[in-house]
Backbone as numpy.savetxt, mean C-alpha at the origin, in Angstrom:
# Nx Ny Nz CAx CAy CAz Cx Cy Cz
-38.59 25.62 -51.02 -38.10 26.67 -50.12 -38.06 26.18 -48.67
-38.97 25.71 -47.97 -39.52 25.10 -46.85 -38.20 23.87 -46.37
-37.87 23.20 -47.90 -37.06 22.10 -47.72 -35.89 22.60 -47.37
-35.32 23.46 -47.72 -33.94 24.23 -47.95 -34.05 24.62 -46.62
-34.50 25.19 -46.02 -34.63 26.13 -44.94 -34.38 25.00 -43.51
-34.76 23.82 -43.71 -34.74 22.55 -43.04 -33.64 22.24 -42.86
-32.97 21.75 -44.27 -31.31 21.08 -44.52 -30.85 22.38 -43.64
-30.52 23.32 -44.05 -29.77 24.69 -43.37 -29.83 24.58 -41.85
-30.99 24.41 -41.61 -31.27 24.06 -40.20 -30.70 23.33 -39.36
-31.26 22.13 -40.07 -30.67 20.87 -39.51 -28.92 20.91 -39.37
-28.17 21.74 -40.73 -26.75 21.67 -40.59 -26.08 22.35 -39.63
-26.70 23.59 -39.25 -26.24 24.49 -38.16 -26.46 23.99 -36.94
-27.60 23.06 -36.84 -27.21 22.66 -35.51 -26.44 21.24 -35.46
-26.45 20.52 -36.65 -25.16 19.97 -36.38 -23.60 20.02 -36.18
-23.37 21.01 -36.85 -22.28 22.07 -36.73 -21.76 22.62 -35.25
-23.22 23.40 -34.97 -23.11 23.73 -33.15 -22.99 22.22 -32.39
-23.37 21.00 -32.53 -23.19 20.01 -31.23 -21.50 19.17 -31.23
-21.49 19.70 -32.87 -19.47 19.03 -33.13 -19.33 20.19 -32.17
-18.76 21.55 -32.30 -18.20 22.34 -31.62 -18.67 21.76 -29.95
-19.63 22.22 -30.02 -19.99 22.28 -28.16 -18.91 20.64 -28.12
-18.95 19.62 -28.74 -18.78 18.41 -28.37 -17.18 18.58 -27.80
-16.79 19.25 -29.06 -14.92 19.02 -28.54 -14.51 20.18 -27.87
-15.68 21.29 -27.04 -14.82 22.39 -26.35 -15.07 21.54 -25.40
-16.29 20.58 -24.93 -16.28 19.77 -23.83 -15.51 18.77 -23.96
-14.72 18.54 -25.07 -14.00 17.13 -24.86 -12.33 18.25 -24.33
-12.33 19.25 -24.97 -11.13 20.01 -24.67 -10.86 20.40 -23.18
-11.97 21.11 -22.73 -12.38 20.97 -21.35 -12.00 20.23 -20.10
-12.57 18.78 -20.87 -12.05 17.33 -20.33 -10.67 16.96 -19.44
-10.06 17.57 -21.38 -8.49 17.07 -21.04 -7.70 18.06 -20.02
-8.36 19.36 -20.38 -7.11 20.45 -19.94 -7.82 19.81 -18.41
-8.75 19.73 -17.91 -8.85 19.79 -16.44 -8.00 18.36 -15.93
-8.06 17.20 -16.59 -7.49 16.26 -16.26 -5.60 16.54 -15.86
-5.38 17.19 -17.18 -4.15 17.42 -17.37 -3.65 18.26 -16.05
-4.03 19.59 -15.78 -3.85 20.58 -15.00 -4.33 20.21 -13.49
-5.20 19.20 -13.30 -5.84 18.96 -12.15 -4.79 17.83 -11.31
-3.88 17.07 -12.34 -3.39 15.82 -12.14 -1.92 16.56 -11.48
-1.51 17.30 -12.46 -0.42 18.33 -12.19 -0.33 18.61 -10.90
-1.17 19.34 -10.52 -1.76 20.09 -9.48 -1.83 19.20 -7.90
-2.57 18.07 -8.45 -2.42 17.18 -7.17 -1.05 16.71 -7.34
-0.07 16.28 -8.01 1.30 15.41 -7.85 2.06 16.67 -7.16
1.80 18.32 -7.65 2.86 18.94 -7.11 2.67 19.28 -5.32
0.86 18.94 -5.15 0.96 18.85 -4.12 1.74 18.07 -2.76
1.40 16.98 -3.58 2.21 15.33 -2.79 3.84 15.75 -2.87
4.04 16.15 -3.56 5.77 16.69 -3.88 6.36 17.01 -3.15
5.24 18.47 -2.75 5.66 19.65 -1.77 5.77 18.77 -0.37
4.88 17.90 -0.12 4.35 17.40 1.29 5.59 16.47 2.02
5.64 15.45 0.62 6.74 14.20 0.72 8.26 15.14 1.11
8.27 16.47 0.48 9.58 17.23 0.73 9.61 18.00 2.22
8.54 18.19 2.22 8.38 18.62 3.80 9.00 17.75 4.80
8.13 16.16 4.76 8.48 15.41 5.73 10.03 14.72 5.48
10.38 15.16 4.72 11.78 14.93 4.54 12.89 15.67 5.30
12.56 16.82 5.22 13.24 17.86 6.07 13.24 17.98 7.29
11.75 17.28 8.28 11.14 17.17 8.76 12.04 16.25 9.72
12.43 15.00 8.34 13.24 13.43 9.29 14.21 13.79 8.92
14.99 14.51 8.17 15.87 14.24 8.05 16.69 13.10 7.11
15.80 13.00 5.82 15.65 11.13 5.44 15.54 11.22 4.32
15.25 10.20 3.77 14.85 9.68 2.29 13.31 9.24 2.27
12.56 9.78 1.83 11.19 9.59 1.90 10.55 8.69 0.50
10.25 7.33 1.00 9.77 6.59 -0.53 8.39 6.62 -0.31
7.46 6.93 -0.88 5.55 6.59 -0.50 5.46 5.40 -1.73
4.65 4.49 -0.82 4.63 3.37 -1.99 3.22 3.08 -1.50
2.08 3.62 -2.16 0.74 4.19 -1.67 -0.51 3.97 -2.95
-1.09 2.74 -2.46 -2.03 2.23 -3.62 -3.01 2.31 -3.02
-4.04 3.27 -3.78 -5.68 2.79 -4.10 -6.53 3.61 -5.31
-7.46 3.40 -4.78 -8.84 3.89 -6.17 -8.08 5.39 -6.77
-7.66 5.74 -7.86 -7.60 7.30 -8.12 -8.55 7.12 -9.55
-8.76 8.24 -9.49 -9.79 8.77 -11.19 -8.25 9.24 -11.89
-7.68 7.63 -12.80 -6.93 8.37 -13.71 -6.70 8.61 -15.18
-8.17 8.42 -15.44 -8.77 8.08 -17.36 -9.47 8.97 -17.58
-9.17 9.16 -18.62 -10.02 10.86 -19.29 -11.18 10.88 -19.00
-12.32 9.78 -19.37 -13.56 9.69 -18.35 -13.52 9.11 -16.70
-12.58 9.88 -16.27 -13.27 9.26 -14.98 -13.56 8.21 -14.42
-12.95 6.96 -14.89 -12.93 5.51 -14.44 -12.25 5.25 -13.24
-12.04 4.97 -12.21 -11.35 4.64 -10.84 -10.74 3.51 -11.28
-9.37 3.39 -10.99 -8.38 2.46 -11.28 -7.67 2.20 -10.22
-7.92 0.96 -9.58 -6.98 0.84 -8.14 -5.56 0.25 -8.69
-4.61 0.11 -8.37 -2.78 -0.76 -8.31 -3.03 -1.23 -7.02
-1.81 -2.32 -7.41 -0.99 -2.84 -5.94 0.41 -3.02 -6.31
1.27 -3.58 -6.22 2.66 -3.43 -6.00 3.24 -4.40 -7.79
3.76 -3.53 -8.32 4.30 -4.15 -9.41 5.92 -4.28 -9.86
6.40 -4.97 -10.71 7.79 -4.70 -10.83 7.90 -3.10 -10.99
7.32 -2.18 -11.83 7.43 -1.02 -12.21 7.87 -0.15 -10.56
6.94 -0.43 -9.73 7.12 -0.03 -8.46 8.59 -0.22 -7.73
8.90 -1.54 -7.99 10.10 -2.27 -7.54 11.19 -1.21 -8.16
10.91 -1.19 -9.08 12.15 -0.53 -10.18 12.32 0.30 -10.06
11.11 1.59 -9.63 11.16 2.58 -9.04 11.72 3.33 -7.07
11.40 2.16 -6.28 12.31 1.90 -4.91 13.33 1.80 -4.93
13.64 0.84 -5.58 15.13 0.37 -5.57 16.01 1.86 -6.45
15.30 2.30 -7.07 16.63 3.31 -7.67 16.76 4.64 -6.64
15.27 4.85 -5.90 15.37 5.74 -4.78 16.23 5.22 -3.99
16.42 3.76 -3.35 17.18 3.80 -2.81 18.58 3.47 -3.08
18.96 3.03 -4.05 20.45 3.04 -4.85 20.78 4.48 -4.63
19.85 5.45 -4.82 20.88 7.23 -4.51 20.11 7.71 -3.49
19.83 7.07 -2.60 20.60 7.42 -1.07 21.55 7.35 -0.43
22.21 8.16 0.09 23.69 7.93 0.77 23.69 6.71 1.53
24.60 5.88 2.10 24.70 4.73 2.99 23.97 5.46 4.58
24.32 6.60 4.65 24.49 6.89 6.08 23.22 7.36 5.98
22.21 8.10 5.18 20.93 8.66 5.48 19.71 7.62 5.59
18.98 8.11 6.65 17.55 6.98 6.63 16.98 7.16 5.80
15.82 6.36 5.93 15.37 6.22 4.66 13.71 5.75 5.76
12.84 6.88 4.94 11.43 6.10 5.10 10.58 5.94 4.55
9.66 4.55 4.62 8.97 4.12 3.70 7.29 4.44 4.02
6.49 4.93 3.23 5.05 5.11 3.64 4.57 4.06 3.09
3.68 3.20 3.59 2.99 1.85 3.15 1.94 2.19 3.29
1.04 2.21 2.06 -0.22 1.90 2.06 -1.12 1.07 0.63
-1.26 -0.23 1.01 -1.38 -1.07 -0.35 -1.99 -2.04 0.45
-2.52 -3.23 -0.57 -2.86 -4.52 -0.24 -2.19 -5.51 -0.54
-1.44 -4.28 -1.10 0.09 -6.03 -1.32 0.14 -6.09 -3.02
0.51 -7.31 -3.38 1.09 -7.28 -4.90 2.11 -8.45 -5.14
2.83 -8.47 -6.19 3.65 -9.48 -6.50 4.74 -9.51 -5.57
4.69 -10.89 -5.70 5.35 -11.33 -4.43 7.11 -10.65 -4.95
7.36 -11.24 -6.39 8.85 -10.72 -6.65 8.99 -9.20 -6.22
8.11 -8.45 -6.71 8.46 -6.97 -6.47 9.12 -6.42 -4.91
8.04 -7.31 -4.10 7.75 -7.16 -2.76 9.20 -7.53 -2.11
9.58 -8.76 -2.37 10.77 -8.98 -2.17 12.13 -8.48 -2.49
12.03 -8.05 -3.58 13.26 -7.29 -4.13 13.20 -5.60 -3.04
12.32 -5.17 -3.13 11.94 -4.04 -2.19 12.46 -4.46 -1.09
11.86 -5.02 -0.30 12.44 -5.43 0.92 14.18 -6.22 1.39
14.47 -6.62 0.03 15.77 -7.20 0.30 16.69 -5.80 0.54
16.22 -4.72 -0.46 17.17 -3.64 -0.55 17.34 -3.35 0.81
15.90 -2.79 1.58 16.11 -2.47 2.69 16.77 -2.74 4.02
16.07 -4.54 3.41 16.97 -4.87 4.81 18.89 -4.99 4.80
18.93 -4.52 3.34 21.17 -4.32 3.31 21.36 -3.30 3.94
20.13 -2.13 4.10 20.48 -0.81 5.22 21.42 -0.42 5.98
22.77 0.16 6.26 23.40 0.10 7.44 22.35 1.85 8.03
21.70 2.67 7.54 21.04 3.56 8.16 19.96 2.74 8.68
19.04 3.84 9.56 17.98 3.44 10.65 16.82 3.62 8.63
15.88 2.41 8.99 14.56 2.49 7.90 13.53 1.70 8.97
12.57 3.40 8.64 11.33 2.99 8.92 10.35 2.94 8.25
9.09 1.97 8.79 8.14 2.12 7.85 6.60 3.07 8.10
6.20 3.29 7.53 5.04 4.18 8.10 3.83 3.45 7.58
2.39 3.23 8.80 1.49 2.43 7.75 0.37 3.43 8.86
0.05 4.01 8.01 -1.24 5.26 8.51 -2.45 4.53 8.22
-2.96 3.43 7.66 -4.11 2.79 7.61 -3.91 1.24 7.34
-3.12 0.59 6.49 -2.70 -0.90 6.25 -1.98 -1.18 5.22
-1.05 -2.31 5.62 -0.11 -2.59 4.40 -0.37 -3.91 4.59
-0.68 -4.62 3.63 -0.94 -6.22 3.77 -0.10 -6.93 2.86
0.21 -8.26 2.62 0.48 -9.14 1.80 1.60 -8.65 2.23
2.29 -8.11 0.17 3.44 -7.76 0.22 3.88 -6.28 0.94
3.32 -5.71 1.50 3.26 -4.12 1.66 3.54 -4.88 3.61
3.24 -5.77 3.61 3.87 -6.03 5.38 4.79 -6.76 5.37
4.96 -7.58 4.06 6.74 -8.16 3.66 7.52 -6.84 3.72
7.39 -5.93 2.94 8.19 -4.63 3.26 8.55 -3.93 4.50
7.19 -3.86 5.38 7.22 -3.45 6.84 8.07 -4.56 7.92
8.39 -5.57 7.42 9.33 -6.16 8.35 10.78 -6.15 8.12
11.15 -5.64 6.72 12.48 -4.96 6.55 12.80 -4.21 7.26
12.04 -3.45 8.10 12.24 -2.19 8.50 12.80 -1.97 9.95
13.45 -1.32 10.43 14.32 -1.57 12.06 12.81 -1.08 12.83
12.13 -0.35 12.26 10.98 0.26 13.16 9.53 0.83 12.10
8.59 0.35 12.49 7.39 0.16 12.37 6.39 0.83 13.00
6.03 2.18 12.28 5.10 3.37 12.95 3.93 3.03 12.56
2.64 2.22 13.16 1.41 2.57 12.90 0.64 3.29 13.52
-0.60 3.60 13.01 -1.78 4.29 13.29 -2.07 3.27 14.48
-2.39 3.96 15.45 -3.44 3.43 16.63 -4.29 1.74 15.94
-5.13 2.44 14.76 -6.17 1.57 14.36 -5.77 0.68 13.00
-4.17 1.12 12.45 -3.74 0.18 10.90 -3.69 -0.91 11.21
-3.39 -1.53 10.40 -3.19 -3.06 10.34 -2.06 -3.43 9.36
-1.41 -4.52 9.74 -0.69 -5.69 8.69 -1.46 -6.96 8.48
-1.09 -7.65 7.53 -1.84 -8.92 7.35 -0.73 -10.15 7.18
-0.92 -10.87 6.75 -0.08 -12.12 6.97 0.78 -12.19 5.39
2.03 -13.01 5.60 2.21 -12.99 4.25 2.33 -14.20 3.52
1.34 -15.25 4.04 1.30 -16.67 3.32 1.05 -16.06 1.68
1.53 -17.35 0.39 1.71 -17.38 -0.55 0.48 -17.82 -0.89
0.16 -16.93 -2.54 -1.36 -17.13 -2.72 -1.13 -17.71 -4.19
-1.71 -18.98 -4.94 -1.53 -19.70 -6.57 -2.18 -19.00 -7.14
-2.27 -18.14 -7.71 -3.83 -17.40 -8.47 -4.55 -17.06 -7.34
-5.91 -16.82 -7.67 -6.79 -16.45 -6.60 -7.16 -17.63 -5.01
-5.87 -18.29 -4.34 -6.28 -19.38 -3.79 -5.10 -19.38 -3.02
-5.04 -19.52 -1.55 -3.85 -19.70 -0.76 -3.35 -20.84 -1.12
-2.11 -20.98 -0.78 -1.20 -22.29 -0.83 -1.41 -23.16 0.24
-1.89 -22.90 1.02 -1.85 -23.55 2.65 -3.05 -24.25 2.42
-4.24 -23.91 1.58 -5.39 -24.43 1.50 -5.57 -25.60 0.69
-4.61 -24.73 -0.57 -4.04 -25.90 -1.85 -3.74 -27.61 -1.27
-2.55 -27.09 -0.26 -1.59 -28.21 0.11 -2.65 -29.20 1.09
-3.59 -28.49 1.57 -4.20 -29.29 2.58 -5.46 -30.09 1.85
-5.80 -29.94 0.51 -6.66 -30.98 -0.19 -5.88 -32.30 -0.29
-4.61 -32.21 -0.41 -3.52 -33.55 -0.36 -4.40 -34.51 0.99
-4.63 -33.76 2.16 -4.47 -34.59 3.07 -6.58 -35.25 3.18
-7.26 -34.69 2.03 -8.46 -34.26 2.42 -8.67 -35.23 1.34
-8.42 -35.69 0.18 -8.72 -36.41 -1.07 -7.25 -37.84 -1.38
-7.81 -38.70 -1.84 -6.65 -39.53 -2.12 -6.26 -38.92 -3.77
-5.12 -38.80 -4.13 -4.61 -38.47 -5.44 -5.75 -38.97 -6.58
-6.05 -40.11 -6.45 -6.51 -40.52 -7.81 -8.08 -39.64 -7.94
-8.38 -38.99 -6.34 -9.77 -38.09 -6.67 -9.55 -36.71 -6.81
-7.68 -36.70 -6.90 -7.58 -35.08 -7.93 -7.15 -34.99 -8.69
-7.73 -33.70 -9.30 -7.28 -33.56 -10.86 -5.83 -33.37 -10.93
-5.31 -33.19 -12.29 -3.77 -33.59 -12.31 -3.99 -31.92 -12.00
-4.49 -31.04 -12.71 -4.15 -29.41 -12.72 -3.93 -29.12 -11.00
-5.02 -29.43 -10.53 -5.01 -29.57 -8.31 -4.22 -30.23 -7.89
-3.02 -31.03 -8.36 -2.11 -31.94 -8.01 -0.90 -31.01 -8.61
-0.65 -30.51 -9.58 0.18 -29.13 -9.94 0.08 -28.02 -9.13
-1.39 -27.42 -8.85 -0.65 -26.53 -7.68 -0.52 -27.02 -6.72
-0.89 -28.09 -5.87 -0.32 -28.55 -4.65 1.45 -28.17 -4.41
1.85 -28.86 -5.64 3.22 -28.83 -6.10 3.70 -27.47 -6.15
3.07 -26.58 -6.89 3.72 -25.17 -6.85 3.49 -24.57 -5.68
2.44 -24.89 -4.74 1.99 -24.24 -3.06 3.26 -24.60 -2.17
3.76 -25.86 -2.49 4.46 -26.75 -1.69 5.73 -25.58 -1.18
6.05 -25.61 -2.77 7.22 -24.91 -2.90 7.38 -23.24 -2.85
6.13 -22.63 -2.70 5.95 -21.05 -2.55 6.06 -21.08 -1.40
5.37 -21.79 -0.71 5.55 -21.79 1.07 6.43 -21.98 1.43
7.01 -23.22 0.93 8.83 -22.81 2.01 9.47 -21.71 1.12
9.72 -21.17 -0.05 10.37 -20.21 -0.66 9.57 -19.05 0.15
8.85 -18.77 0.29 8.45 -17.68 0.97 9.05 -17.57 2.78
8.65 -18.55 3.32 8.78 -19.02 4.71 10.32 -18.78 5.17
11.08 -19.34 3.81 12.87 -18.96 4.00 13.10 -17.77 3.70
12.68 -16.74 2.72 12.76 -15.55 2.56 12.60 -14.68 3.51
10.90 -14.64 4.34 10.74 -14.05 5.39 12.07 -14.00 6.62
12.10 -15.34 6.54 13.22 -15.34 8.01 14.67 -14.53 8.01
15.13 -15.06 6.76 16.25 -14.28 6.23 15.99 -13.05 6.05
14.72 -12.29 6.16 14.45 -10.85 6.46 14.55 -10.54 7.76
13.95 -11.49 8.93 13.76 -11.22 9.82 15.49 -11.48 10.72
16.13 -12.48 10.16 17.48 -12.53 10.95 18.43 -11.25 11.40
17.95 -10.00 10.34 18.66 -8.91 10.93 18.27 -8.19 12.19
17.64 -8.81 12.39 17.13 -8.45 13.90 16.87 -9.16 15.39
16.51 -10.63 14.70 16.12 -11.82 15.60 17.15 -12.56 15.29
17.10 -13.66 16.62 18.16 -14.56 16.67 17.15 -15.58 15.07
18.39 -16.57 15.21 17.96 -17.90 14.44 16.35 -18.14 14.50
16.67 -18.61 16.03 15.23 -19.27 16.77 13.96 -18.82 16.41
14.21 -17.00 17.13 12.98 -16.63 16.46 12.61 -16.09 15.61
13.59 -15.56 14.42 13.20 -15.72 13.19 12.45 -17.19 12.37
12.79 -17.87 12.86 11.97 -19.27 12.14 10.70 -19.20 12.47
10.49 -19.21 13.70 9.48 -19.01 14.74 8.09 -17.86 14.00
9.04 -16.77 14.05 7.93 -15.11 13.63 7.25 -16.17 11.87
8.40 -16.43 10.85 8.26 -16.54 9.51 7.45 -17.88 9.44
7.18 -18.79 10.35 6.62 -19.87 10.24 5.06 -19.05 10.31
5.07 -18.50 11.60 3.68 -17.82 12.13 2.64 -16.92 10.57
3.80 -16.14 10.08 3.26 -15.39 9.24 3.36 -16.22 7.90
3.74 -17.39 7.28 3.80 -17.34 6.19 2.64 -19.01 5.68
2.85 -19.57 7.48 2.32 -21.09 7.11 0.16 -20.90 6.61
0.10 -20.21 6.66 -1.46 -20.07 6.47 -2.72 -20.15 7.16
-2.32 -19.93 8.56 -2.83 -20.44 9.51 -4.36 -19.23 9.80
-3.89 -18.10 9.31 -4.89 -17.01 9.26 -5.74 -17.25 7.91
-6.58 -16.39 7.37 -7.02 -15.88 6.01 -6.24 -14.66 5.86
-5.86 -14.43 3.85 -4.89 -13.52 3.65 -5.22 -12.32 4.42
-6.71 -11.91 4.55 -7.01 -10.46 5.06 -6.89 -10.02 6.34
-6.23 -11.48 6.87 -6.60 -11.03 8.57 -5.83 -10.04 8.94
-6.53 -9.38 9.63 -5.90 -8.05 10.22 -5.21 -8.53 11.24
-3.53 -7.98 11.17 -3.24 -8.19 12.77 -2.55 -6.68 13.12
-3.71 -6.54 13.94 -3.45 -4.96 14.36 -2.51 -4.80 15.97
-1.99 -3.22 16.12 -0.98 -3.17 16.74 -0.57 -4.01 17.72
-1.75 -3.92 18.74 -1.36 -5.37 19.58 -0.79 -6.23 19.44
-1.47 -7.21 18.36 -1.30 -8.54 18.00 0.42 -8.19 17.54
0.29 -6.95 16.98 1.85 -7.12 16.06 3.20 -6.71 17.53
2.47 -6.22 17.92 3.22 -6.39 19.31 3.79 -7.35 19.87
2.53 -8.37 20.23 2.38 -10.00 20.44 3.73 -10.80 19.92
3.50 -10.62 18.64 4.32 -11.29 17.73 6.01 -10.89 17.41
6.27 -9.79 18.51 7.65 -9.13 18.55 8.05 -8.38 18.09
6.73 -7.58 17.23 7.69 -6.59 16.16 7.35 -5.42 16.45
8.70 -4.53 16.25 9.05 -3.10 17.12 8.05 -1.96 16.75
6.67 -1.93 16.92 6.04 -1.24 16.48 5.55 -0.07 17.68
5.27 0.99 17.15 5.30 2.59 17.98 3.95 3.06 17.39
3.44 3.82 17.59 2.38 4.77 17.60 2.15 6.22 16.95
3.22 6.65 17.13 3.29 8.30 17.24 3.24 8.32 15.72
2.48 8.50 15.01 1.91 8.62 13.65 2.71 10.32 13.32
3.37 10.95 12.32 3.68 11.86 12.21 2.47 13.07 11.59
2.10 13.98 11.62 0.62 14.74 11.10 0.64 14.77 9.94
2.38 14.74 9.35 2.35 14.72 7.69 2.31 13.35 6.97
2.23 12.52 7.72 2.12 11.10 6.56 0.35 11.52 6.78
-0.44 11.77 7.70 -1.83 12.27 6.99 -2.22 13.01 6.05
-1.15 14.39 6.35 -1.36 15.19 5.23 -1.20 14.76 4.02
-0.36 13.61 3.65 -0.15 13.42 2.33 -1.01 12.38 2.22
-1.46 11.64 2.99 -2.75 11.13 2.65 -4.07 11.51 2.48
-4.08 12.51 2.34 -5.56 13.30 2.32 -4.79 13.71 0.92
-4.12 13.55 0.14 -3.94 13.92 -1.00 -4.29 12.64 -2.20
-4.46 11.55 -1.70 -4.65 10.84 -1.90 -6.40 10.61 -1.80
-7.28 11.02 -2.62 -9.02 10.47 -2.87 -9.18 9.22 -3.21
-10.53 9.20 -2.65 -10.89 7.42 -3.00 -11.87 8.07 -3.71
-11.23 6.41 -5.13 -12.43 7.13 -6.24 -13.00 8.15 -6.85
-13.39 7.96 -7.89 -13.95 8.91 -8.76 -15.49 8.81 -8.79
-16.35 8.30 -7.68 -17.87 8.48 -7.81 -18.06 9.63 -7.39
-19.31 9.93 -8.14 -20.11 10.81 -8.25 -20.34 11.75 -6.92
-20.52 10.58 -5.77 -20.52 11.19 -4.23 -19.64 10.58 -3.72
-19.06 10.90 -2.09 -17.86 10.30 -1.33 -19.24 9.29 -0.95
-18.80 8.29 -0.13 -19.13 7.63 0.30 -18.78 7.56 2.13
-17.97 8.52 2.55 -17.52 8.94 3.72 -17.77 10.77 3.75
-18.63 10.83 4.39 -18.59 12.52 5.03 -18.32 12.82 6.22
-17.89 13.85 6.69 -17.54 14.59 8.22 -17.13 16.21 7.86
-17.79 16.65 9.11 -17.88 17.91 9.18 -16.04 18.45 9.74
-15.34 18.99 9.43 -14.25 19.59 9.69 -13.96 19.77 11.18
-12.97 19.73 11.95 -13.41 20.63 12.81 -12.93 22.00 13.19
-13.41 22.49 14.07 -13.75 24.14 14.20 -12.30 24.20 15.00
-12.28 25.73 13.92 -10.63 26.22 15.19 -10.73 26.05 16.37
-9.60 26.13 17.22 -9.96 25.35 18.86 -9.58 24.58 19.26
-10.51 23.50 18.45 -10.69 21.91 18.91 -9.27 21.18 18.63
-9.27 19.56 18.98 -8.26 19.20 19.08 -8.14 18.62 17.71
-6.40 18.60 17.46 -6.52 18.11 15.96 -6.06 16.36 16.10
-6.33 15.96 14.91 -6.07 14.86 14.69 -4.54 14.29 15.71
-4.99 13.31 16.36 -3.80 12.34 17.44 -3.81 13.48 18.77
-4.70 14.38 19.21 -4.63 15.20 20.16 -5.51 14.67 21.22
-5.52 14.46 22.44 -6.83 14.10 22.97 -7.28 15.20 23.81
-8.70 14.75 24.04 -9.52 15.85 24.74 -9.71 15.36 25.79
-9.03 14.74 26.62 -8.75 14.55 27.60 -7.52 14.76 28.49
-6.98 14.81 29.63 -6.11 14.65 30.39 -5.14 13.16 29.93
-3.72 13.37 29.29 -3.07 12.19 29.38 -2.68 11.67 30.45
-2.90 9.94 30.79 -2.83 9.71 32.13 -1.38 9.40 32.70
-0.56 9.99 31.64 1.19 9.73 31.71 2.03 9.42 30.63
3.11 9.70 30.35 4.25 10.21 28.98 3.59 9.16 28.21
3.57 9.32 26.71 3.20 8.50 25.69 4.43 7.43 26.05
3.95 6.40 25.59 4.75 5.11 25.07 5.64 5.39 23.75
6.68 5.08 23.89 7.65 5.15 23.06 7.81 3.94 21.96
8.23 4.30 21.11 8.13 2.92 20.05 9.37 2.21 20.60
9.24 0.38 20.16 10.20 -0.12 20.34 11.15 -0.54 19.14
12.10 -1.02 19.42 13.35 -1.67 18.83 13.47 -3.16 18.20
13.93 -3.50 17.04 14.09 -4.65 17.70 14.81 -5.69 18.18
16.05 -4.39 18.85 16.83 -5.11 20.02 16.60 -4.93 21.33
């Protein structure tokens, strides 16, 4: 009797932890499903706003950490053909005559993608700008130099766009040539030398021929030598100044909605943010406002004629 009463036992609550198991696995999905929804129709609404807004064709080509696996795993991208395939048809049905703007925020990606992106742009006969509200590096600042005009954040950055063999610049590759006699490298380190050789000027000629729609000969060679020969590390930041420095038509005036749609955008799926701040209180000044006296008309972005 005792025994019976056990098995029975034991089955009902195995019974109850299947159920509880798949209303929480059901749970799971519908929130994933409905939550995912929910944020894309947000970005939708936003990207359509600032459209109306410019007047334009609005592409966001916007990589980092999202929670997009049924458990909750953080999965970062960077720039893939899929991406490519997806630009280019946004911009195939844009009219000739409408602008077109691009939101950059990535660390870059394959170099083909990057290029095909950017070739489209630079056939443009409309005005294309690019927008980089925090940083576009690698290939994501190959894209930003397609562009007739270049809106960053006060504090974004671009990075350089020397050619990388696998995990290893080309510029670094090529310079063991001058550091070892052949017979003390391996044949595989003597192959990429060879493939560095040739990414660097294929890259180096690409850049320029991006940059000729704007610069003479001269200094298109000049800008594409600077950015492609390896003279930085890939990450170096070259922020507005510097990109100033270097000739390219970059402006300031950040629009409030390329934030807004970046705050649609979360980092990660941990447990806690890893960045907190308190809101601020009606009143106060909002984001790009200062609380100070301006000491005379903002600076206007430049051209790059």
């Amino acid at each position: 009797m005792a025994e019976g009463s056990t098995t029975s036992w034991w089955q009902r609550l195995v019974s109850v932890t299947k159920a509880l198991f798949w209303l929480v696995l059901m749970v799971v999905v519908l929130q994933q499903v409905y939550g995912s929804n929910k944020v894309e129709n947000a970005r939708a609404s936003v990207l359509d706003r600032f459209q109306q807004e410019r007047k334009s064709r609005v592409i966001a080509l916007i990589h980092r950490q999202e929670t997009v696996t049924l458990f909750g795993v953080p999965v970062s991208s960077s720039i893939s053909i899929e991406d490519s395939e997806a630009v280019l048809r946004a911009i195939r049905l844009t009219p000739e005559d409408q602008p077109i703007d691009v939101i950059l925020h990535t660390p870059g990606g394959l170099v083909l993608a990057a290029e095909q992106i950017a070739k489209a742009l630079v056939q443009r006969k409309a005005k294309v700008t690019a927008f980089v509200p925090h940083y576009a590096m690698s290939g994501g600042s190959l894209i930003a130099l397609a562009a007739d005009e270049i809106v960053m954040d006060p504090n974004a950055v671009l990075g350089p766009v020397d050619p990388q063999i696998g995990d290893m610049p080309a510029a670094s590759i090529i310079k063991l040539l001058s550091l070892k006699k052949p017979e003390d490298i391996s044949d595989e380190m003597l192959i990429l030398a060879d493939m560095s050789a040739k990414a660097r000027v294929q890259v180096g000629v690409f850049v320029m021929e991006v940059l000729l729609k704007h610069l003479s000969k001269e200094k298109a060679v000049a800008l594409a030598t600077t950015l492609t020969e390896g003279r930085w590390t890939h990450d170096f930041p070259i922020t507005v100044e510097m990109a100033r420095g270097l000739g390219l038509p970059i402006a300031t005036e950040m629009p409030r909605t390329v934030y807004d749609l970046m705050d649609l955008y979360l980092q990660g799926g941990r447990g806690r943010p890893s960045v907190l701040y308190v809101p601020l209180r009606p009143g106060m000044p909002e984001r790009g406002e200062s609380t100070t006296p301006s000491p005379g008309p903002p600076v206007k972005g430049r051209s790059w004629r």
